[in-house]
Amino acid sequence: QVQLVESGGGSVQPGGSLRLSCAASGSIFGIPHMAWYRQAPGKQRELVATIASSGLTAYTDSVKGRFTISRDNAKNAVYLQMNSLKPEDTAVYYCNAYLFAGRPMVPQYRWGQGTQVTVSS
């Protein structure tokens, strides 16, 4: 019943910018925590950035100063503004949410389908 849909991926040159969006839909009571992960070919999925409902954020070292995570609680959406992109940022980016949903309501993790980000010249 709960679905996370991502958008905003694409191909850009080094130094360019992209803004990823993820919106959750369904019978959702609340989303205490949202995050962006990424997975490059041949590598494990890694955490990129997280944001709590309070607005508290955290980033992996490789993106600090370049990426900004934000959310719109009214829309159950999370965003990732990516600036000064590097080739090593190339990966499939996944939205993740820890939320309360369902009947009966239970806490659960949900994943988006992923959106491709390619940084190359």
Short mmCIF file of N, CA, C and O in Angstrom, two decimals:
data_model
loop_
_atom_site.label_atom_id
_atom_site.label_comp_id
_atom_site.label_asym_id
_atom_site.label_seq_id
_atom_site.Cartn_x
_atom_site.Cartn_y
_atom_site.Cartn_z
N GLN A 1 0.81 -1.20 0.00
CA GLN A 1 0.00 0.00 0.00
C GLN A 1 0.86 1.27 0.00
O GLN A 1 0.49 2.26 -0.64
N VAL A 2 1.97 1.23 0.72
CA VAL A 2 2.88 2.37 0.76
C VAL A 2 3.83 2.30 -0.43
O VAL A 2 4.38 1.24 -0.73
N GLN A 3 4.01 3.43 -1.08
CA GLN A 3 4.87 3.50 -2.25
C GLN A 3 5.73 4.75 -2.20
O GLN A 3 5.24 5.83 -1.86
N LEU A 4 7.01 4.60 -2.54
CA LEU A 4 7.93 5.72 -2.64
C LEU A 4 8.34 5.85 -4.11
O LEU A 4 8.82 4.89 -4.71
N VAL A 5 8.15 7.03 -4.67
CA VAL A 5 8.46 7.27 -6.07
C VAL A 5 9.50 8.37 -6.18
O VAL A 5 9.30 9.48 -5.69
N GLU A 6 10.61 8.06 -6.86
CA GLU A 6 11.72 9.00 -7.03
C GLU A 6 11.71 9.60 -8.43
O GLU A 6 11.23 8.99 -9.38
N SER A 7 12.30 10.78 -8.53
CA SER A 7 12.45 11.45 -9.81
C SER A 7 13.62 12.42 -9.74
O SER A 7 14.10 12.73 -8.65
N GLY A 8 14.05 12.91 -10.88
CA GLY A 8 15.08 13.94 -10.93
C GLY A 8 16.45 13.47 -11.37
O GLY A 8 17.36 14.29 -11.53
N GLY A 9 16.62 12.18 -11.56
CA GLY A 9 17.91 11.68 -12.01
C GLY A 9 18.17 12.05 -13.45
O GLY A 9 17.29 12.51 -14.17
N GLY A 10 19.41 11.86 -13.87
CA GLY A 10 19.79 12.17 -15.24
C GLY A 10 21.29 12.17 -15.41
O GLY A 10 22.02 11.72 -14.53
N SER A 11 21.73 12.68 -16.55
CA SER A 11 23.15 12.75 -16.88
C SER A 11 23.61 14.20 -16.88
O SER A 11 22.97 15.06 -17.49
N VAL A 12 24.72 14.46 -16.20
CA VAL A 12 25.28 15.81 -16.13
C VAL A 12 26.79 15.73 -16.25
O VAL A 12 27.40 14.68 -16.04
N GLN A 13 27.40 16.87 -16.57
CA GLN A 13 28.85 16.97 -16.62
C GLN A 13 29.41 17.23 -15.23
O GLN A 13 28.70 17.71 -14.35
N PRO A 14 30.68 16.89 -15.01
CA PRO A 14 31.30 17.20 -13.72
C PRO A 14 31.13 18.68 -13.37
O PRO A 14 31.29 19.55 -14.22
N GLY A 15 30.79 18.94 -12.11
CA GLY A 15 30.54 20.30 -11.68
C GLY A 15 29.10 20.72 -11.79
O GLY A 15 28.72 21.79 -11.27
N GLY A 16 28.28 19.91 -12.43
CA GLY A 16 26.88 20.22 -12.60
C GLY A 16 26.06 19.91 -11.37
O GLY A 16 26.57 19.46 -10.34
N SER A 17 24.74 20.14 -11.49
CA SER A 17 23.84 19.94 -10.37
C SER A 17 22.60 19.16 -10.78
O SER A 17 22.18 19.20 -11.94
N LEU A 18 22.03 18.45 -9.82
CA LEU A 18 20.77 17.75 -9.98
C LEU A 18 20.01 17.83 -8.67
O LEU A 18 20.61 17.93 -7.61
N ARG A 19 18.68 17.77 -8.77
CA ARG A 19 17.84 17.75 -7.58
C ARG A 19 16.93 16.53 -7.66
O ARG A 19 16.09 16.43 -8.56
N LEU A 20 17.10 15.62 -6.72
CA LEU A 20 16.29 14.42 -6.66
C LEU A 20 15.09 14.63 -5.74
O LEU A 20 15.19 15.33 -4.73
N SER A 21 13.97 14.02 -6.11
CA SER A 21 12.76 14.10 -5.30
C SER A 21 12.24 12.71 -5.01
O SER A 21 12.40 11.80 -5.82
N CYS A 22 11.61 12.56 -3.87
CA CYS A 22 10.99 11.29 -3.49
C CYS A 22 9.73 11.60 -2.71
O CYS A 22 9.78 12.32 -1.71
N ALA A 23 8.61 11.05 -3.15
CA ALA A 23 7.34 11.27 -2.50
C ALA A 23 6.73 9.94 -2.07
O ALA A 23 6.68 8.99 -2.85
N ALA A 24 6.29 9.89 -0.84
CA ALA A 24 5.65 8.69 -0.30
C ALA A 24 4.14 8.83 -0.34
O ALA A 24 3.59 9.90 -0.06
N SER A 25 3.47 7.76 -0.70
CA SER A 25 2.01 7.76 -0.75
C SER A 25 1.47 6.51 -0.07
O SER A 25 2.17 5.52 0.07
N GLY A 26 0.19 6.57 0.32
CA GLY A 26 -0.44 5.46 1.00
C GLY A 26 -1.01 5.88 2.34
O GLY A 26 -1.05 7.06 2.68
N SER A 27 -1.44 4.89 3.11
CA SER A 27 -2.00 5.17 4.44
C SER A 27 -0.88 5.33 5.44
O SER A 27 -0.56 4.41 6.20
N ILE A 28 -0.28 6.51 5.45
CA ILE A 28 0.89 6.80 6.27
C ILE A 28 0.51 7.70 7.43
O ILE A 28 -0.08 8.76 7.23
N PHE A 29 0.87 7.27 8.62
CA PHE A 29 0.62 8.07 9.80
C PHE A 29 1.71 9.12 9.99
O PHE A 29 1.42 10.27 10.34
N GLY A 30 2.95 8.71 9.79
CA GLY A 30 4.07 9.62 9.95
C GLY A 30 5.35 8.99 9.44
O GLY A 30 5.44 7.78 9.29
N ILE A 31 6.33 9.84 9.15
CA ILE A 31 7.62 9.38 8.66
C ILE A 31 8.72 10.01 9.51
O ILE A 31 9.20 11.10 9.21
N PRO A 32 9.12 9.33 10.59
CA PRO A 32 10.13 9.91 11.49
C PRO A 32 11.48 10.13 10.83
O PRO A 32 12.21 11.04 11.24
N HIS A 33 11.82 9.33 9.82
CA HIS A 33 13.16 9.38 9.26
C HIS A 33 13.14 9.08 7.78
O HIS A 33 12.46 8.16 7.33
N MET A 34 13.89 9.86 7.01
CA MET A 34 14.03 9.63 5.58
C MET A 34 15.50 9.73 5.20
O MET A 34 16.28 10.40 5.88
N ALA A 35 15.87 9.06 4.13
CA ALA A 35 17.27 9.02 3.75
C ALA A 35 17.44 8.78 2.26
O ALA A 35 16.52 8.31 1.58
N TRP A 36 18.62 9.11 1.77
CA TRP A 36 19.03 8.78 0.41
C TRP A 36 20.21 7.84 0.47
O TRP A 36 21.17 8.09 1.21
N TYR A 37 20.14 6.78 -0.30
CA TYR A 37 21.23 5.84 -0.48
C TYR A 37 21.64 5.85 -1.95
O TYR A 37 20.90 6.32 -2.81
N ARG A 38 22.82 5.30 -2.23
CA ARG A 38 23.22 5.14 -3.62
C ARG A 38 24.01 3.84 -3.78
O ARG A 38 24.63 3.36 -2.84
N GLN A 39 23.97 3.31 -4.99
CA GLN A 39 24.69 2.09 -5.29
C GLN A 39 25.30 2.18 -6.68
O GLN A 39 24.57 2.32 -7.67
N ALA A 40 26.62 2.11 -6.73
CA ALA A 40 27.34 2.10 -7.99
C ALA A 40 27.54 0.66 -8.43
O ALA A 40 27.54 -0.26 -7.61
N PRO A 41 27.76 0.43 -9.74
CA PRO A 41 27.98 -0.92 -10.24
C PRO A 41 29.12 -1.62 -9.52
O PRO A 41 30.21 -1.05 -9.37
N GLY A 42 28.88 -2.84 -9.05
CA GLY A 42 29.90 -3.60 -8.38
C GLY A 42 30.17 -3.21 -6.95
O GLY A 42 31.08 -3.76 -6.31
N LYS A 43 29.42 -2.26 -6.41
CA LYS A 43 29.63 -1.79 -5.05
C LYS A 43 28.36 -1.99 -4.23
O LYS A 43 27.26 -2.13 -4.76
N GLN A 44 28.53 -2.00 -2.91
CA GLN A 44 27.40 -2.13 -2.01
C GLN A 44 26.66 -0.80 -1.91
O GLN A 44 27.22 0.27 -2.14
N ARG A 45 25.39 -0.90 -1.57
CA ARG A 45 24.60 0.30 -1.36
C ARG A 45 25.12 1.05 -0.14
O ARG A 45 25.40 0.44 0.90
N GLU A 46 25.27 2.37 -0.27
CA GLU A 46 25.80 3.17 0.82
C GLU A 46 24.86 4.31 1.17
O GLU A 46 24.15 4.84 0.31
N LEU A 47 24.87 4.68 2.42
CA LEU A 47 24.07 5.80 2.89
C LEU A 47 24.71 7.11 2.46
O LEU A 47 25.91 7.31 2.64
N VAL A 48 23.90 8.01 1.90
CA VAL A 48 24.39 9.30 1.44
C VAL A 48 24.03 10.41 2.41
O VAL A 48 24.87 11.21 2.81
N ALA A 49 22.76 10.49 2.77
CA ALA A 49 22.28 11.55 3.64
C ALA A 49 21.01 11.11 4.34
O ALA A 49 20.24 10.32 3.80
N THR A 50 20.79 11.64 5.53
CA THR A 50 19.59 11.32 6.30
C THR A 50 18.97 12.59 6.86
O THR A 50 19.66 13.59 7.07
N ILE A 51 17.67 12.52 7.12
CA ILE A 51 16.98 13.65 7.73
C ILE A 51 15.83 13.14 8.58
O ILE A 51 15.04 12.30 8.16
N ALA A 52 15.75 13.64 9.80
CA ALA A 52 14.67 13.29 10.71
C ALA A 52 13.51 14.27 10.53
O ALA A 52 13.64 15.29 9.87
N SER A 53 12.38 13.94 11.13
CA SER A 53 11.22 14.81 11.02
C SER A 53 11.47 16.18 11.63
O SER A 53 10.83 17.16 11.24
N SER A 54 12.40 16.25 12.57
CA SER A 54 12.76 17.51 13.20
C SER A 54 13.59 18.41 12.28
O SER A 54 13.74 19.60 12.56
N GLY A 55 14.13 17.83 11.22
CA GLY A 55 15.01 18.56 10.33
C GLY A 55 16.48 18.28 10.54
O GLY A 55 17.32 18.76 9.79
N LEU A 56 16.81 17.51 11.56
CA LEU A 56 18.20 17.14 11.82
C LEU A 56 18.74 16.32 10.66
O LEU A 56 18.10 15.36 10.22
N THR A 57 19.92 16.68 10.16
CA THR A 57 20.50 16.03 8.99
C THR A 57 21.87 15.46 9.29
O THR A 57 22.56 15.87 10.23
N ALA A 58 22.28 14.51 8.45
CA ALA A 58 23.61 13.94 8.52
C ALA A 58 24.02 13.51 7.12
O ALA A 58 23.17 13.13 6.31
N TYR A 59 25.33 13.57 6.83
CA TYR A 59 25.84 13.26 5.51
C TYR A 59 27.07 12.38 5.60
O TYR A 59 27.85 12.46 6.55
N THR A 60 27.27 11.57 4.58
CA THR A 60 28.51 10.85 4.47
C THR A 60 29.61 11.84 4.07
O THR A 60 29.35 12.85 3.41
N ASP A 61 30.84 11.58 4.49
CA ASP A 61 31.93 12.54 4.31
C ASP A 61 32.14 12.96 2.86
O ASP A 61 32.47 14.11 2.57
N SER A 62 31.96 12.04 1.93
CA SER A 62 32.27 12.31 0.54
C SER A 62 31.34 13.34 -0.12
O SER A 62 31.67 13.87 -1.18
N VAL A 63 30.19 13.63 0.50
CA VAL A 63 29.25 14.58 -0.10
C VAL A 63 29.06 15.84 0.73
O VAL A 63 28.34 16.75 0.30
N LYS A 64 29.69 15.92 1.88
CA LYS A 64 29.54 17.08 2.74
C LYS A 64 29.99 18.35 2.01
O LYS A 64 31.04 18.39 1.38
N GLY A 65 29.17 19.37 2.11
CA GLY A 65 29.46 20.63 1.45
C GLY A 65 28.97 20.71 0.03
O GLY A 65 28.97 21.79 -0.57
N ARG A 66 28.55 19.58 -0.54
CA ARG A 66 28.08 19.55 -1.92
C ARG A 66 26.60 19.17 -2.03
O ARG A 66 25.89 19.68 -2.89
N PHE A 67 26.16 18.26 -1.17
CA PHE A 67 24.77 17.78 -1.19
C PHE A 67 23.99 18.36 -0.03
O PHE A 67 24.54 18.58 1.06
N THR A 68 22.70 18.57 -0.24
CA THR A 68 21.81 19.04 0.82
C THR A 68 20.52 18.24 0.79
O THR A 68 19.84 18.18 -0.23
N ILE A 69 20.19 17.63 1.92
CA ILE A 69 18.94 16.89 2.02
C ILE A 69 17.90 17.77 2.72
O ILE A 69 18.22 18.51 3.64
N SER A 70 16.66 17.69 2.27
CA SER A 70 15.58 18.44 2.87
C SER A 70 14.29 17.64 2.75
O SER A 70 14.24 16.63 2.04
N ARG A 71 13.25 18.08 3.45
CA ARG A 71 11.98 17.36 3.38
C ARG A 71 10.81 18.31 3.53
O ARG A 71 10.93 19.41 4.06
N ASP A 72 9.67 17.86 3.04
CA ASP A 72 8.42 18.57 3.17
C ASP A 72 7.46 17.61 3.87
O ASP A 72 6.93 16.69 3.24
N ASN A 73 7.26 17.80 5.15
CA ASN A 73 6.44 16.87 5.92
C ASN A 73 4.99 16.82 5.46
O ASN A 73 4.35 15.77 5.50
N ALA A 74 4.47 17.95 5.00
CA ALA A 74 3.09 17.99 4.54
C ALA A 74 2.88 17.14 3.29
O ALA A 74 1.79 16.62 3.06
N LYS A 75 3.93 17.01 2.49
CA LYS A 75 3.85 16.24 1.25
C LYS A 75 4.46 14.85 1.37
O LYS A 75 4.48 14.10 0.39
N ASN A 76 4.97 14.51 2.55
CA ASN A 76 5.67 13.24 2.75
C ASN A 76 6.76 13.06 1.69
O ASN A 76 6.89 11.99 1.09
N ALA A 77 7.52 14.12 1.48
CA ALA A 77 8.53 14.11 0.44
C ALA A 77 9.91 14.45 1.00
O ALA A 77 10.04 15.16 2.00
N VAL A 78 10.92 13.94 0.33
CA VAL A 78 12.31 14.23 0.67
C VAL A 78 13.04 14.58 -0.61
O VAL A 78 12.73 14.05 -1.68
N TYR A 79 14.03 15.48 -0.49
CA TYR A 79 14.75 15.96 -1.65
C TYR A 79 16.25 15.87 -1.40
O TYR A 79 16.71 15.89 -0.27
N LEU A 80 17.00 15.78 -2.47
CA LEU A 80 18.45 15.79 -2.39
C LEU A 80 18.99 16.72 -3.47
O LEU A 80 18.93 16.41 -4.65
N GLN A 81 19.48 17.89 -3.04
CA GLN A 81 20.11 18.83 -3.94
C GLN A 81 21.58 18.47 -4.05
O GLN A 81 22.29 18.46 -3.05
N MET A 82 22.03 18.17 -5.26
CA MET A 82 23.39 17.73 -5.49
C MET A 82 24.11 18.75 -6.35
O MET A 82 23.75 18.95 -7.51
N ASN A 83 25.12 19.39 -5.79
CA ASN A 83 25.92 20.38 -6.49
C ASN A 83 27.36 19.89 -6.63
O ASN A 83 27.79 18.98 -5.93
N SER A 84 28.09 20.54 -7.53
CA SER A 84 29.50 20.20 -7.76
C SER A 84 29.69 18.70 -7.93
O SER A 84 30.56 18.08 -7.33
N LEU A 85 28.87 18.13 -8.78
CA LEU A 85 28.88 16.68 -8.96
C LEU A 85 30.19 16.19 -9.56
O LEU A 85 30.80 16.86 -10.40
N LYS A 86 30.61 15.02 -9.11
CA LYS A 86 31.84 14.38 -9.55
C LYS A 86 31.51 13.04 -10.20
O LYS A 86 30.48 12.45 -9.92
N PRO A 87 32.40 12.55 -11.07
CA PRO A 87 32.15 11.24 -11.69
C PRO A 87 31.91 10.13 -10.67
O PRO A 87 31.12 9.23 -10.93
N GLU A 88 32.57 10.20 -9.53
CA GLU A 88 32.39 9.18 -8.51
C GLU A 88 31.02 9.23 -7.84
O GLU A 88 30.68 8.34 -7.05
N ASP A 89 30.23 10.25 -8.13
CA ASP A 89 28.86 10.32 -7.64
C ASP A 89 27.91 9.48 -8.49
O ASP A 89 26.75 9.31 -8.13
N THR A 90 28.40 8.98 -9.61
CA THR A 90 27.57 8.17 -10.50
C THR A 90 27.08 6.92 -9.78
O THR A 90 27.87 6.14 -9.25
N ALA A 91 25.77 6.73 -9.77
CA ALA A 91 25.16 5.60 -9.07
C ALA A 91 23.65 5.65 -9.27
O ALA A 91 23.11 6.63 -9.79
N VAL A 92 23.00 4.59 -8.85
CA VAL A 92 21.55 4.61 -8.72
C VAL A 92 21.24 5.10 -7.32
O VAL A 92 21.75 4.56 -6.34
N TYR A 93 20.42 6.12 -7.22
CA TYR A 93 20.08 6.72 -5.94
C TYR A 93 18.70 6.24 -5.50
O TYR A 93 17.74 6.26 -6.27
N TYR A 94 18.62 5.80 -4.25
CA TYR A 94 17.40 5.24 -3.69
C TYR A 94 16.91 6.05 -2.50
O TYR A 94 17.68 6.40 -1.62
N CYS A 95 15.63 6.30 -2.48
CA CYS A 95 14.99 6.92 -1.34
C CYS A 95 14.59 5.84 -0.34
O CYS A 95 14.14 4.76 -0.74
N ASN A 96 14.76 6.11 0.93
CA ASN A 96 14.35 5.20 1.99
C ASN A 96 13.60 5.97 3.06
O ASN A 96 13.96 7.10 3.39
N ALA A 97 12.58 5.34 3.61
CA ALA A 97 11.80 5.98 4.66
C ALA A 97 11.48 5.00 5.77
O ALA A 97 11.12 3.85 5.51
N TYR A 98 11.64 5.45 6.99
CA TYR A 98 11.17 4.72 8.16
C TYR A 98 9.85 5.39 8.55
O TYR A 98 9.84 6.57 8.89
N LEU A 99 8.77 4.63 8.49
CA LEU A 99 7.46 5.23 8.65
C LEU A 99 6.49 4.33 9.39
O LEU A 99 6.75 3.15 9.61
N PHE A 100 5.38 4.92 9.75
CA PHE A 100 4.28 4.20 10.39
C PHE A 100 3.13 4.17 9.40
O PHE A 100 2.63 5.22 8.97
N ALA A 101 2.68 2.97 9.06
CA ALA A 101 1.62 2.84 8.08
C ALA A 101 0.95 1.48 8.20
O ALA A 101 1.43 0.58 8.90
N GLY A 102 -0.17 1.33 7.49
CA GLY A 102 -0.85 0.05 7.40
C GLY A 102 -1.99 -0.09 8.41
O GLY A 102 -2.17 0.72 9.30
N ARG A 103 -2.76 -1.13 8.21
CA ARG A 103 -3.84 -1.49 9.11
C ARG A 103 -3.76 -2.97 9.44
O ARG A 103 -4.05 -3.80 8.56
N PRO A 104 -3.34 -3.32 10.65
CA PRO A 104 -2.96 -2.42 11.74
C PRO A 104 -1.68 -1.65 11.43
O PRO A 104 -0.84 -2.11 10.66
N MET A 105 -1.55 -0.50 12.04
CA MET A 105 -0.39 0.35 11.80
C MET A 105 0.86 -0.27 12.42
O MET A 105 0.84 -0.68 13.57
N VAL A 106 1.92 -0.33 11.64
CA VAL A 106 3.18 -0.87 12.11
C VAL A 106 4.34 -0.02 11.59
O VAL A 106 4.23 0.60 10.53
N PRO A 107 5.45 0.00 12.33
CA PRO A 107 6.63 0.69 11.80
C PRO A 107 7.27 -0.16 10.72
O PRO A 107 7.32 -1.39 10.82
N GLN A 108 7.80 0.49 9.69
CA GLN A 108 8.37 -0.24 8.57
C GLN A 108 9.31 0.63 7.75
O GLN A 108 9.21 1.85 7.76
N TYR A 109 10.24 -0.03 7.06
CA TYR A 109 11.12 0.63 6.11
C TYR A 109 10.60 0.39 4.70
O TYR A 109 10.18 -0.72 4.36
N ARG A 110 10.64 1.42 3.88
CA ARG A 110 10.23 1.31 2.49
C ARG A 110 11.30 1.92 1.59
O ARG A 110 11.94 2.91 1.97
N TRP A 111 11.47 1.35 0.41
CA TRP A 111 12.45 1.81 -0.57
C TRP A 111 11.77 2.30 -1.84
O TRP A 111 10.76 1.76 -2.27
N GLY A 112 12.36 3.32 -2.44
CA GLY A 112 11.94 3.75 -3.75
C GLY A 112 12.54 2.83 -4.81
O GLY A 112 13.34 1.94 -4.51
N GLN A 113 12.15 3.05 -6.05
CA GLN A 113 12.59 2.18 -7.14
C GLN A 113 13.99 2.51 -7.63
O GLN A 113 14.60 1.70 -8.34
N GLY A 114 14.50 3.66 -7.27
CA GLY A 114 15.82 4.08 -7.68
C GLY A 114 15.79 4.98 -8.90
O GLY A 114 14.95 4.82 -9.79
N THR A 115 16.71 5.93 -8.95
CA THR A 115 16.84 6.82 -10.10
C THR A 115 18.32 6.97 -10.44
O THR A 115 19.15 7.16 -9.56
N GLN A 116 18.64 6.85 -11.72
CA GLN A 116 20.03 6.85 -12.17
C GLN A 116 20.60 8.26 -12.22
O GLN A 116 19.99 9.17 -12.79
N VAL A 117 21.78 8.43 -11.65
CA VAL A 117 22.54 9.67 -11.76
C VAL A 117 23.88 9.34 -12.40
O VAL A 117 24.63 8.50 -11.89
N THR A 118 24.17 9.98 -13.52
CA THR A 118 25.41 9.75 -14.24
C THR A 118 26.16 11.07 -14.40
O THR A 118 25.61 12.04 -14.92
N VAL A 119 27.40 11.10 -13.95
CA VAL A 119 28.24 12.29 -14.03
C VAL A 119 29.46 11.95 -14.89
O VAL A 119 30.31 11.17 -14.48
N SER A 120 29.51 12.53 -16.07
CA SER A 120 30.61 12.25 -16.99
C SER A 120 30.77 13.38 -17.98
O SER A 120 29.84 14.15 -18.21
N SER A 121 31.94 13.47 -18.57
CA SER A 121 32.21 14.49 -19.57
C SER A 121 32.19 13.90 -20.98
O SER A 121 32.22 14.62 -21.96
#
